[in-house]
Amino acid sequence: MDHRRLRYPAGWEWHLLLPSSTKGQTVDARNPLPELHSWLERSAGRQMNHVQVSELHGGASVIEGTLMIQQPGTQWDTAPLHFRAEQTKLVLLPPDATLVSRLQLPPWQSRLERCGSAPEALLIVLQALLDSFHEGLDRFEQRLSALESVMQSRNRADLLDEIFERRYELLHWSHLFIPIREIEGAAREAFLTALEQTDTARRLQHRLLRIEALLQHYSAEIDTLISMDDAIASLRGNDIMKTLTIFTALFTPATVAGALWGMNFRLLPWSAEPAGFLLICAVVTAFTLFIYLWLWRKGWTGDLLLSRKRRRSRKQQLTEQPGRAAPTEPSDGNVIKQSRKLRHSRRK
């Protein structure tokens, strides 16, 4: 790997350990940084988030660890960024030179030059990493808005799969955000008031709060979409089951009559009568009407057997009649008055 050292006006140093640009040629980083031999051995091969706050021999604080960052141009791939920050030394071991190239462009270059210490520069690096969050969350918001529009216009059967896909995507961004939040808190723990008095720490804190609020808002929206889909599926299932139950009950007399008259017996009631068939049909129709009236009085029919066109036409007829207003929803005051009248009549 290639070792680069950058010195800034405030007196702190930035050490970059980059992959070698020449294939087959490596440089041992332990030669220019012999005191970091143990840290390099611990960081080698680590593919998970890790943050540790410790002290040097003289009592100075140091923060080190690994941060999994998203690879540019990909949606799910991540790579480790190893870091170590002392008061006057910042060491970064990125997976490639993409992050370093971005930090050498405005406005990050001028911000690094204005930093008074290496921990403050580490917060600048975290701010640069959070830029990808805003871009990714903007694309996520577009897909979520499109999903809400599709759900409002037409609730397809496979819509729940798309909602879960957005949920997994939001979880991915949350998993990338939580370690950055942890590193920011660990830096405050390690260097205490030295960071709290800087504008860099305040800006990073405000940006973290803004991203956290967005994640919570998107999570609440997805939970609402899942609840709405469950409610719609439940209502549809209840309507289907009620409709099937009603049709089964209505055709029960005809089924019973067909089963009885389909038996292989010689003597069946009214089988030899000229009007026997018509009489049986009349009995079946009477029982069917009786069952339908009984269901209607129970309130189990109505909207289930009334189509949308008939409901719209009925509502339109009510609005077109002179001197008659369209049916409106009862207000809270009317509901309270009706409940009081009902209780008063029950007491009497």
Coordinates of N, CA and C in Angstrom, one line a residue, residues 70 130 132-141 144 166-181 206-224:
Q70 N -20.7 2.6 1.9 CA -21.3 2.1 0.7 C -20.3 2.4 -0.5
L130 N -21.7 11.5 4.7 CA -23.2 11.7 4.8 C -23.8 12.3 3.6
S132 N -23.6 11.1 0.6 CA -24.2 10.0 -0.1 C -25.6 9.6 0.5
F133 N -25.8 9.9 1.8 CA -27.1 9.6 2.4 C -28.2 10.5 1.8
H134 N -27.9 11.7 1.6 CA -28.9 12.6 1.1 C -29.2 12.2 -0.4
E135 N -28.2 11.9 -1.1 CA -28.5 11.5 -2.5 C -29.3 10.2 -2.5
G136 N -29.0 9.2 -1.7 CA -29.7 7.9 -1.6 C -31.1 8.1 -1.1
L137 N -31.3 9.0 -0.1 CA -32.6 9.2 0.5 C -33.5 9.9 -0.5
D138 N -32.9 10.8 -1.3 CA -33.7 11.5 -2.3 C -34.3 10.5 -3.3
R139 N -33.4 9.6 -3.8 CA -33.9 8.5 -4.7 C -34.9 7.6 -4.0
F140 N -34.7 7.3 -2.7 CA -35.6 6.5 -2.0 C -37.0 7.2 -1.8
E141 N -37.0 8.5 -1.6 CA -38.2 9.3 -1.5 C -39.0 9.2 -2.8
L144 N -40.6 5.9 -3.0 CA -41.7 5.7 -2.1 C -42.9 6.5 -2.5
R166 N -39.2 -1.6 -0.2 CA -38.8 -0.3 0.3 C -38.4 -0.4 1.8
R167 N -39.0 -1.2 2.5 CA -38.6 -1.4 3.9 C -37.2 -1.9 4.0
Y168 N -36.8 -2.9 3.2 CA -35.5 -3.4 3.3 C -34.5 -2.3 2.8
E169 N -34.8 -1.5 1.9 CA -34.0 -0.4 1.5 C -33.8 0.6 2.6
L170 N -34.8 0.9 3.3 CA -34.7 1.8 4.4 C -33.9 1.2 5.6
L171 N -34.0 -0.1 5.8 CA -33.2 -0.8 6.8 C -31.7 -0.7 6.4
H172 N -31.4 -0.8 5.1 CA -30.0 -0.7 4.6 C -29.4 0.7 5.0
W173 N -30.2 1.7 4.7 CA -29.7 3.1 5.0 C -29.6 3.3 6.5
S174 N -30.5 2.7 7.3 CA -30.4 2.8 8.8 C -29.1 2.1 9.3
H175 N -28.8 0.9 8.7 CA -27.6 0.2 9.1 C -26.3 1.0 8.8
L176 N -26.3 1.7 7.7 CA -25.2 2.6 7.4 C -25.1 3.8 8.3
F177 N -26.3 4.3 8.8 CA -26.3 5.5 9.5 C -26.0 5.4 11.0
I178 N -26.4 4.3 11.6 CA -26.2 4.0 13.0 C -24.7 4.0 13.4
P179 N -23.8 3.4 12.6 CA -22.4 3.4 13.0 C -21.8 4.8 13.0
I180 N -22.2 5.7 12.0 CA -21.7 7.0 12.0 C -22.2 7.8 13.2
R181 N -23.4 7.6 13.6 CA -23.9 8.2 14.8 C -23.1 7.7 16.0
H206 N -26.3 18.7 13.7 CA -27.5 19.1 13.0 C -27.8 18.2 11.8
R207 N -26.8 17.8 11.1 CA -27.0 16.9 9.9 C -27.4 15.5 10.4
L208 N -26.9 15.0 11.5 CA -27.3 13.7 12.0 C -28.8 13.8 12.4
L209 N -29.2 14.8 13.1 CA -30.5 15.0 13.5 C -31.5 15.1 12.3
R210 N -31.1 15.7 11.3 CA -31.9 15.9 10.1 C -32.1 14.5 9.4
I211 N -31.0 13.8 9.2 CA -31.1 12.5 8.6 C -31.9 11.5 9.5
E212 N -31.7 11.6 10.8 CA -32.5 10.7 11.7 C -34.0 11.0 11.6
A213 N -34.3 12.3 11.5 CA -35.7 12.6 11.4 C -36.3 12.1 10.1
L214 N -35.5 12.2 9.0 CA -36.0 11.6 7.7 C -36.2 10.1 7.8
L215 N -35.3 9.4 8.4 CA -35.4 8.0 8.5 C -36.7 7.6 9.4
Q216 N -36.9 8.3 10.4 CA -38.1 8.0 11.2 C -39.4 8.4 10.4
H217 N -39.4 9.4 9.7 CA -40.5 9.8 8.9 C -40.8 8.8 7.8
Y218 N -39.8 8.3 7.1 CA -40.0 7.3 6.1 C -40.4 6.0 6.7
S219 N -39.9 5.6 7.9 CA -40.3 4.4 8.5 C -41.8 4.5 8.9
A220 N -42.2 5.6 9.4 CA -43.7 5.8 9.7 C -44.5 5.7 8.5
E221 N -44.1 6.2 7.4 CA -44.9 6.2 6.1 C -45.0 4.7 5.7
I222 N -43.9 3.9 5.7 CA -44.0 2.5 5.3 C -44.9 1.7 6.3
D223 N -44.8 2.0 7.6 CA -45.7 1.3 8.5 C -47.2 1.7 8.2
T224 N -47.4 2.9 7.8 CA -48.8 3.3 7.4 C -49.2 2.5 6.1

